[in-house]
Amino acid sequence: MRAITVRDRGAGVSGLTLTDMPYPHAAENDVIVRVHAAGFTPGELDWPATWTDRAGRDRTPSIPGHELSGVVVELGFGTTGLTVGQRVFGLTDWARDGSLAEYTAVEARNLAPLAADIEHTVAAALPISGLTAWQGLFDHAHLRTGQTVLIHGAAGGVGSIAVQLAREVGARVIGTGRADDRELALRLGAQTFLDLGADDLQQVGEVDVVFDVIGGDVLARSTELVRPGGTVVTIAMPPTVQPRDGRAIFFVVEPDRAQLADLAERLRTGRLTPLVGAVRPLSETASAFDRRHRTPGKTIIQVADEEGTPHA
Ligand SMILES: NC(=O)c1ccc[n+]([C@@H]2O[C@H](COP(=O)([O-])OP(=O)(O)OC[C@H]3O[C@@H](n4cnc5c(N)ncnc54)[C@H](OP(=O)(O)O)[C@@H]3O)[C@@H](O)[C@H]2O)c1
């Protein structure tokens, strides 16, 4: 099968190579998915799990990409909950071969069924940004109706979903970002927008929840804005400062079938829109990873068309 692999840790994006790889093995509780569309995170070539397994052993050549949408073609021993031929989408394990390939082995519990009227190239944009936004807002910060949430990077991958989810739960949403992000953040549902390069963060007043995707000084300054009992949740780095009377939490997103199913239903009914900036073929993965060629929104790699024919 065709796959993108990496072998040399120092090679950067130029090490992303289109390779002929063996068809994957379905372990117990796995399914094999024919990948139609894959998502990736530009920084994943820096993650240890891209290069080594959980025991720290070299696992190169490894296949990057951890978001996928596709069709189940095989079940491993003992696998329940999914069937052959079913459309699915989800988040693959960080320390296993990923989704930038024609086929991949995934634990069934990491996937959710995908309705026929959602395109694979849209669904593949949702797992990381959707689950991260959901888990940050609701599992970690316990955001509720009527509360105020400050969402940094509100026009980015995670922030744009967080804005939409927070609005729908009935929270007051203050978005931040760069000056050019204002219009998009407001269109997605933020009631107020702050340009982090020009506006004073203190003008926000007190908030119940801060959702941070930037870290550093922005994270540290935001800690002062949290109301007693409030929460700062960040996906950028472990916080170095805690609120006076509240908590600051860093977390890493986890697969969750029920949350994926809820996100897919919102997508299907038009209540949630992931920002897909570009759709490119597998052969253009290296250039898609290159931050110098970045386009706004998520870049999706189309591996096969809707009928399953490999995409050139
Ligand atoms: N812990 C986890 O589980 C987890 C999960 C998902 C993502 N992440 C990490 O979280 C970060 C955000 O992910 P993402 O997919 O949302 O990235 P993204 O699409 O690049 O969004 C980040 C947004 O924040 C803006 N931004 C960044 N620094 C800024 C600054 N100093 N001032 C104003 N705006 C700024 C960016 O603008 P520009 O594009 O103009 O810079 C962009 O709009 C990444 O580092 C990613 O690796 C972590």
CSV table of C-alpha atoms and ligand atoms in Angstrom, one decimal:
chain,number,residue,atom,x,y,z
A,1,MET,CA,0.0,0.0,0.0
A,2,ARG,CA,1.0,3.6,-0.5
A,3,ALA,CA,1.9,5.5,2.7
A,4,ILE,CA,3.9,8.5,3.9
A,5,THR,CA,6.8,7.4,6.2
A,6,VAL,CA,9.5,9.1,8.2
A,7,ARG,CA,12.8,7.5,9.1
A,8,ASP,CA,15.3,10.2,10.0
A,9,ARG,CA,14.5,12.4,13.0
A,10,GLY,CA,16.7,15.2,11.8
A,11,ALA,CA,15.3,15.4,8.3
A,12,GLY,CA,12.2,17.5,9.1
A,13,VAL,CA,9.4,17.7,6.6
A,14,SER,CA,11.8,16.7,3.7
A,15,GLY,CA,11.9,13.3,5.4
A,16,LEU,CA,8.2,12.7,4.7
A,17,THR,CA,8.4,10.2,1.8
A,18,LEU,CA,5.8,8.4,-0.2
A,19,THR,CA,6.6,4.7,0.3
A,20,ASP,CA,5.3,1.3,-0.5
A,21,MET,CA,4.5,-0.3,2.9
A,22,PRO,CA,3.1,-3.7,3.9
A,23,TYR,CA,-0.7,-3.9,4.5
A,24,PRO,CA,-1.2,-3.4,8.3
A,25,HIS,CA,-2.0,-6.2,10.8
A,26,ALA,CA,-5.2,-6.1,12.7
A,27,ALA,CA,-4.4,-6.8,16.4
A,28,GLU,CA,-7.1,-7.8,18.9
A,29,ASN,CA,-9.9,-5.2,19.1
A,30,ASP,CA,-8.5,-3.4,16.0
A,31,VAL,CA,-10.2,-2.7,12.8
A,32,ILE,CA,-8.4,-2.0,9.5
A,33,VAL,CA,-9.7,1.2,7.9
A,34,ARG,CA,-9.4,2.1,4.2
A,35,VAL,CA,-8.4,5.7,4.7
A,36,HIS,CA,-10.3,8.2,2.5
A,37,ALA,CA,-9.1,11.4,4.2
A,38,ALA,CA,-6.4,12.0,6.8
A,39,GLY,CA,-5.6,14.9,9.1
A,40,PHE,CA,-2.2,15.6,10.6
A,41,THR,CA,-0.6,18.1,13.1
A,42,PRO,CA,2.3,20.1,11.7
A,43,GLY,CA,4.3,19.7,14.9
A,44,GLU,CA,4.0,15.9,15.1
A,45,LEU,CA,7.5,15.3,13.7
A,46,ASP,CA,8.8,16.7,17.0
A,47,TRP,CA,6.7,14.3,19.2
A,48,PRO,CA,8.6,11.3,20.7
A,49,ALA,CA,5.7,9.0,19.9
A,50,THR,CA,6.3,9.6,16.2
A,51,TRP,CA,9.7,7.9,16.5
A,52,THR,CA,9.4,5.4,19.3
A,53,ASP,CA,6.8,3.0,20.8
A,54,ARG,CA,5.5,3.2,24.4
A,55,ALA,CA,8.6,1.2,25.6
A,56,GLY,CA,10.9,3.7,23.9
A,57,ARG,CA,12.0,1.4,21.1
A,58,ASP,CA,12.6,2.8,17.6
A,59,ARG,CA,9.5,2.3,15.5
A,60,THR,CA,10.7,3.8,12.2
A,61,PRO,CA,9.8,3.8,9.4
A,62,SER,CA,6.7,5.2,11.0
A,63,ILE,CA,3.5,6.6,9.4
A,64,PRO,CA,2.4,10.0,10.7
A,65,GLY,CA,-1.1,11.5,10.8
A,66,HIS,CA,-3.6,10.7,13.5
A,67,GLU,CA,-7.0,11.8,12.2
A,68,LEU,CA,-8.9,9.8,9.7
A,69,SER,CA,-12.1,9.2,7.9
A,70,GLY,CA,-12.7,6.1,5.9
A,71,VAL,CA,-14.4,2.7,5.7
A,72,VAL,CA,-13.8,-0.5,7.8
A,73,VAL,CA,-12.5,-3.3,5.7
A,74,GLU,CA,-11.4,-5.9,8.3
A,75,LEU,CA,-12.1,-6.7,12.0
A,76,GLY,CA,-9.4,-8.0,14.4
A,77,PHE,CA,-10.0,-10.9,16.8
A,78,GLY,CA,-12.6,-9.9,19.4
A,79,THR,CA,-13.5,-6.6,17.8
A,80,THR,CA,-17.1,-5.5,18.5
A,81,GLY,CA,-19.1,-2.4,17.8
A,82,LEU,CA,-18.2,-1.8,14.2
A,83,THR,CA,-18.8,-3.8,11.0
A,84,VAL,CA,-17.0,-4.3,7.7
A,85,GLY,CA,-18.2,-1.7,5.2
A,86,GLN,CA,-19.1,0.9,7.8
A,87,ARG,CA,-18.0,4.5,7.4
A,88,VAL,CA,-16.0,5.7,10.4
A,89,PHE,CA,-13.9,8.6,11.6
A,90,GLY,CA,-11.6,9.1,14.6
A,91,LEU,CA,-8.3,9.6,16.3
A,92,THR,CA,-5.5,7.0,16.1
A,93,ASP,CA,-3.0,6.1,18.7
A,94,TRP,CA,0.0,8.5,18.9
A,95,ALA,CA,2.5,5.6,19.2
A,96,ARG,CA,1.3,3.5,16.3
A,97,ASP,CA,1.4,3.9,12.5
A,98,GLY,CA,-1.1,6.6,11.6
A,99,SER,CA,-3.5,7.7,8.9
A,100,LEU,CA,-1.3,9.0,6.1
A,101,ALA,CA,-1.7,5.7,4.3
A,102,GLU,CA,-4.1,3.7,2.2
A,103,TYR,CA,-4.9,1.4,5.2
A,104,THR,CA,-4.3,1.7,8.9
A,105,ALA,CA,-5.0,-0.5,12.0
A,106,VAL,CA,-6.9,1.3,14.7
A,107,GLU,CA,-8.5,0.2,18.0
A,108,ALA,CA,-12.3,0.1,17.3
A,109,ARG,CA,-13.0,2.2,20.4
A,110,ASN,CA,-11.1,5.1,18.9
A,111,LEU,CA,-13.6,5.4,16.0
A,112,ALA,CA,-17.2,6.5,15.7
A,113,PRO,CA,-19.7,5.7,12.9
A,114,LEU,CA,-20.0,8.4,10.2
A,115,ALA,CA,-23.3,9.3,8.5
A,116,ALA,CA,-23.4,8.9,4.7
A,117,ASP,CA,-24.0,12.6,4.2
A,118,ILE,CA,-20.8,13.8,5.8
A,119,GLU,CA,-17.8,14.0,3.4
A,120,HIS,CA,-14.7,12.2,4.5
A,121,THR,CA,-12.6,15.3,3.9
A,122,VAL,CA,-14.7,17.3,6.4
A,123,ALA,CA,-14.9,14.5,9.0
A,124,ALA,CA,-11.1,14.1,9.0
A,125,ALA,CA,-10.7,17.7,10.1
A,126,LEU,CA,-12.7,17.1,13.3
A,127,PRO,CA,-11.2,14.5,15.6
A,128,ILE,CA,-8.3,16.4,17.2
A,129,SER,CA,-9.8,19.9,17.1
A,130,GLY,CA,-13.3,18.7,18.0
A,131,LEU,CA,-12.3,16.3,20.9
A,132,THR,CA,-9.7,18.8,22.3
A,133,ALA,CA,-12.3,21.7,22.3
A,134,TRP,CA,-14.9,19.4,23.9
A,135,GLN,CA,-12.7,17.9,26.5
A,136,GLY,CA,-11.2,21.3,27.4
A,137,LEU,CA,-14.5,23.1,27.8
A,138,PHE,CA,-16.7,20.4,29.3
A,139,ASP,CA,-14.6,17.6,30.8
A,140,HIS,CA,-11.9,19.8,32.3
A,141,ALA,CA,-13.4,23.3,32.8
A,142,HIS,CA,-17.0,22.1,33.2
A,143,LEU,CA,-18.3,25.2,31.3
A,144,ARG,CA,-22.0,25.8,31.8
A,145,THR,CA,-24.8,27.9,30.4
A,146,GLY,CA,-24.5,31.6,31.5
A,147,GLN,CA,-20.8,31.4,32.2
A,148,THR,CA,-18.2,33.6,30.5
A,149,VAL,CA,-15.3,31.9,28.6
A,150,LEU,CA,-12.2,33.5,27.1
A,151,ILE,CA,-11.0,31.5,24.1
A,152,HIS,CA,-7.5,32.3,22.8
A,153,GLY,CA,-6.7,31.5,19.2
A,154,ALA,CA,-10.4,31.7,18.4
A,155,ALA,CA,-10.0,31.5,14.7
A,156,GLY,CA,-7.5,28.5,14.8
A,157,GLY,CA,-8.2,24.8,14.5
A,158,VAL,CA,-9.1,24.1,18.1
A,159,GLY,CA,-10.3,27.6,19.1
A,160,SER,CA,-12.8,27.8,16.2
A,161,ILE,CA,-14.5,24.6,17.4
A,162,ALA,CA,-14.3,25.8,21.0
A,163,VAL,CA,-16.1,29.0,20.1
A,164,GLN,CA,-18.9,27.2,18.4
A,165,LEU,CA,-19.4,24.6,21.2
A,166,ALA,CA,-19.2,27.2,23.9
A,167,ARG,CA,-21.9,29.4,22.2
A,168,GLU,CA,-24.1,26.5,21.8
A,169,VAL,CA,-24.0,25.6,25.4
A,170,GLY,CA,-25.1,29.2,26.2
A,171,ALA,CA,-21.9,30.6,27.4
A,172,ARG,CA,-20.7,34.2,26.7
A,173,VAL,CA,-17.7,33.9,24.5
A,174,ILE,CA,-14.7,36.3,24.3
A,175,GLY,CA,-12.4,35.3,21.5
A,176,THR,CA,-8.8,36.4,20.9
A,177,GLY,CA,-6.2,36.1,18.2
A,178,ARG,CA,-4.5,38.3,15.6
A,179,ALA,CA,-6.2,41.4,14.1
A,180,ASP,CA,-7.1,39.5,10.9
A,181,ASP,CA,-8.9,36.8,12.9
A,182,ARG,CA,-11.6,39.2,14.2
A,183,GLU,CA,-14.2,38.7,11.5
A,184,LEU,CA,-14.0,34.9,11.5
A,185,ALA,CA,-14.1,34.7,15.3
A,186,LEU,CA,-17.2,36.9,15.5
A,187,ARG,CA,-18.9,34.9,12.6
A,188,LEU,CA,-18.3,31.6,14.5
A,189,GLY,CA,-20.1,33.0,17.6
A,190,ALA,CA,-17.7,35.0,19.7
A,191,GLN,CA,-19.6,38.0,21.1
A,192,THR,CA,-16.4,40.0,21.7
A,193,PHE,CA,-12.9,39.8,20.1
A,194,LEU,CA,-9.5,41.0,21.4
A,195,ASP,CA,-6.5,41.5,19.2
A,196,LEU,CA,-3.7,40.1,21.3
A,197,GLY,CA,-1.2,42.3,19.5
A,198,ALA,CA,-3.0,45.6,20.3
A,199,ASP,CA,-5.8,45.2,22.9
A,200,ASP,CA,-5.2,45.0,26.7
A,201,LEU,CA,-6.2,41.6,28.0
A,202,GLN,CA,-7.2,43.1,31.3
A,203,GLN,CA,-10.2,44.9,29.7
A,204,VAL,CA,-11.9,41.4,29.6
A,205,GLY,CA,-12.7,41.6,33.3
A,206,GLU,CA,-13.4,38.4,35.2
A,207,VAL,CA,-14.2,35.2,33.4
A,208,ASP,CA,-15.2,31.7,34.6
A,209,VAL,CA,-13.1,29.8,32.1
A,210,VAL,CA,-10.0,30.5,30.0
A,211,PHE,CA,-9.3,28.1,27.1
A,212,ASP,CA,-5.7,28.6,26.0
A,213,VAL,CA,-4.0,27.3,22.9
A,214,ILE,CA,-1.0,29.6,22.9
A,215,GLY,CA,0.8,29.2,26.2
A,216,GLY,CA,3.7,31.5,27.4
A,217,ASP,CA,3.0,35.0,28.4
A,218,VAL,CA,-0.6,34.9,27.1
A,219,LEU,CA,-1.3,31.9,29.4
A,220,ALA,CA,0.4,33.5,32.4
A,221,ARG,CA,-1.5,36.8,32.0
A,222,SER,CA,-4.8,35.0,31.5
A,223,THR,CA,-4.5,33.3,34.9
A,224,GLU,CA,-5.2,36.7,36.7
A,225,LEU,CA,-8.6,37.0,34.9
A,226,VAL,CA,-10.2,33.9,36.4
A,227,ARG,CA,-13.0,34.4,38.9
A,228,PRO,CA,-12.7,32.6,42.3
A,229,GLY,CA,-13.5,28.9,41.6
A,230,GLY,CA,-12.8,29.3,37.9
A,231,THR,CA,-10.5,27.3,35.6
A,232,VAL,CA,-7.7,27.9,33.1
A,233,VAL,CA,-7.4,25.0,30.7
A,234,THR,CA,-4.5,25.0,28.3
A,235,ILE,CA,-3.5,22.6,25.5
A,236,ALA,CA,-0.2,24.4,24.9
A,237,MET,CA,2.0,23.7,27.9
A,238,PRO,CA,1.8,22.8,31.6
A,239,PRO,CA,1.0,26.1,33.4
A,240,THR,CA,3.6,27.6,35.6
A,241,VAL,CA,1.2,29.9,37.5
A,242,GLN,CA,-2.0,28.9,39.2
A,243,PRO,CA,-5.0,31.3,39.7
A,244,ARG,CA,-5.2,32.7,43.3
A,245,ASP,CA,-8.5,30.9,43.9
A,246,GLY,CA,-9.1,28.4,41.0
A,247,ARG,CA,-7.1,25.9,39.0
A,248,ALA,CA,-5.0,25.8,35.8
A,249,ILE,CA,-4.9,22.5,33.9
A,250,PHE,CA,-2.9,21.2,31.0
A,251,PHE,CA,-4.2,18.1,29.2
A,252,VAL,CA,-3.6,16.0,26.1
A,253,VAL,CA,-6.6,15.0,24.0
A,254,GLU,CA,-7.9,11.4,24.2
A,255,PRO,CA,-10.0,9.4,21.8
A,256,ASP,CA,-13.7,9.1,22.8
A,257,ARG,CA,-16.3,7.5,20.7
A,258,ALA,CA,-19.3,9.1,22.4
A,259,GLN,CA,-17.9,12.6,22.0
A,260,LEU,CA,-17.0,11.9,18.3
A,261,ALA,CA,-20.5,10.7,17.7
A,262,ASP,CA,-21.9,13.9,19.2
A,263,LEU,CA,-19.5,16.1,17.2
A,264,ALA,CA,-20.5,14.2,14.0
A,265,GLU,CA,-24.2,14.9,14.7
A,266,ARG,CA,-23.5,18.6,15.1
A,267,LEU,CA,-21.6,18.6,11.9
A,268,ARG,CA,-24.4,16.7,10.1
A,269,THR,CA,-27.0,19.2,11.3
A,270,GLY,CA,-25.0,22.2,10.4
A,271,ARG,CA,-24.4,23.3,14.1
A,272,LEU,CA,-20.6,22.8,13.8
A,273,THR,CA,-18.2,23.7,11.0
A,274,PRO,CA,-14.5,22.6,11.1
A,275,LEU,CA,-12.3,25.0,9.1
A,276,VAL,CA,-10.9,23.0,6.1
A,277,GLY,CA,-8.4,25.3,4.4
A,278,ALA,CA,-7.1,22.9,1.7
A,279,VAL,CA,-7.5,19.3,0.5
A,280,ARG,CA,-4.3,17.8,-1.1
A,281,PRO,CA,-3.3,14.4,-2.3
A,282,LEU,CA,-1.0,12.0,-0.4
A,283,SER,CA,1.9,12.8,-2.8
A,284,GLU,CA,1.8,16.4,-1.6
A,285,THR,CA,2.0,15.6,2.2
A,286,ALA,CA,5.6,17.0,2.7
A,287,SER,CA,4.6,20.4,1.3
A,288,ALA,CA,1.4,20.3,3.3
A,289,PHE,CA,3.4,19.9,6.5
A,290,ASP,CA,5.7,22.7,5.7
A,291,ARG,CA,4.7,25.7,7.8
A,292,ARG,CA,6.1,28.1,5.2
A,293,HIS,CA,3.3,27.0,2.8
A,294,ARG,CA,0.6,27.3,5.5
A,295,THR,CA,-3.0,28.2,4.5
A,296,PRO,CA,-5.6,29.2,7.1
A,297,GLY,CA,-7.7,26.3,8.4
A,298,LYS,CA,-6.8,22.6,8.5
A,299,THR,CA,-5.1,20.9,5.5
A,300,ILE,CA,-6.6,17.5,4.8
A,301,ILE,CA,-4.9,14.8,2.8
A,302,GLN,CA,-7.3,13.0,0.5
A,303,VAL,CA,-6.1,9.4,0.1
A,304,ALA,CA,-9.1,7.9,-1.8
A,305,ASP,CA,-12.2,9.4,-3.3
A,306,GLU,CA,-15.7,8.8,-1.9
A,307,GLU,CA,-16.0,5.5,-3.9
A,308,GLY,CA,-12.6,4.3,-2.4
A,309,THR,CA,-10.6,4.8,-5.6
A,310,PRO,CA,-7.0,5.8,-4.6
A,311,HIS,CA,-6.6,9.5,-5.2
A,312,ALA,CA,-3.6,10.3,-7.5
B,1,LIG,N1,-2.7,19.2,24.2
B,1,LIG,C1,-3.4,18.7,23.2
B,1,LIG,O1,-4.1,17.7,23.4
B,1,LIG,C2,-3.5,19.5,21.9
B,1,LIG,C3,-4.5,19.2,21.0
B,1,LIG,C4,-4.6,19.9,19.8
B,1,LIG,C5,-3.6,20.9,19.6
B,1,LIG,N2,-2.6,21.1,20.5
B,1,LIG,C6,-1.7,22.2,20.3
B,1,LIG,O2,-2.4,23.4,20.5
B,1,LIG,C7,-1.9,24.4,19.7
B,1,LIG,C8,-3.0,25.0,18.9
B,1,LIG,O3,-3.6,24.1,17.9
B,1,LIG,P1,-4.5,24.5,16.7
B,1,LIG,O4,-4.7,23.4,15.9
B,1,LIG,O5,-5.7,25.3,17.3
B,1,LIG,O6,-3.5,25.6,16.0
B,1,LIG,P2,-3.8,26.7,15.0
B,1,LIG,O7,-4.9,26.3,14.0
B,1,LIG,O8,-2.5,27.2,14.5
B,1,LIG,O9,-4.5,27.8,15.9
B,1,LIG,C9,-3.8,28.7,16.8
B,1,LIG,C10,-4.4,30.1,16.6
B,1,LIG,O10,-3.9,30.9,17.6
B,1,LIG,C11,-3.3,32.1,16.9
B,1,LIG,N3,-2.1,32.5,17.7
B,1,LIG,C12,-1.0,31.8,18.0
B,1,LIG,N4,-0.2,32.6,18.7
B,1,LIG,C13,-0.7,33.8,18.8
B,1,LIG,C14,-0.4,35.0,19.4
B,1,LIG,N5,0.8,35.2,20.0
B,1,LIG,N6,-1.2,36.1,19.3
B,1,LIG,C15,-2.3,36.0,18.6
B,1,LIG,N7,-2.8,34.8,18.0
B,1,LIG,C16,-2.0,33.8,18.1
B,1,LIG,C17,-2.9,31.5,15.6
B,1,LIG,O11,-2.6,32.5,14.7
B,1,LIG,P3,-1.5,32.3,13.5
B,1,LIG,O12,-1.9,31.2,12.7
B,1,LIG,O13,-1.5,33.6,12.8
B,1,LIG,O14,-0.2,32.1,14.3
B,1,LIG,C18,-4.1,30.6,15.2
B,1,LIG,O15,-5.1,31.4,14.8
B,1,LIG,C19,-0.8,23.8,18.8
B,1,LIG,O16,0.4,24.0,19.4
B,1,LIG,C20,-1.1,22.3,18.9
B,1,LIG,O17,0.0,21.5,18.7
B,1,LIG,C21,-2.6,20.4,21.6
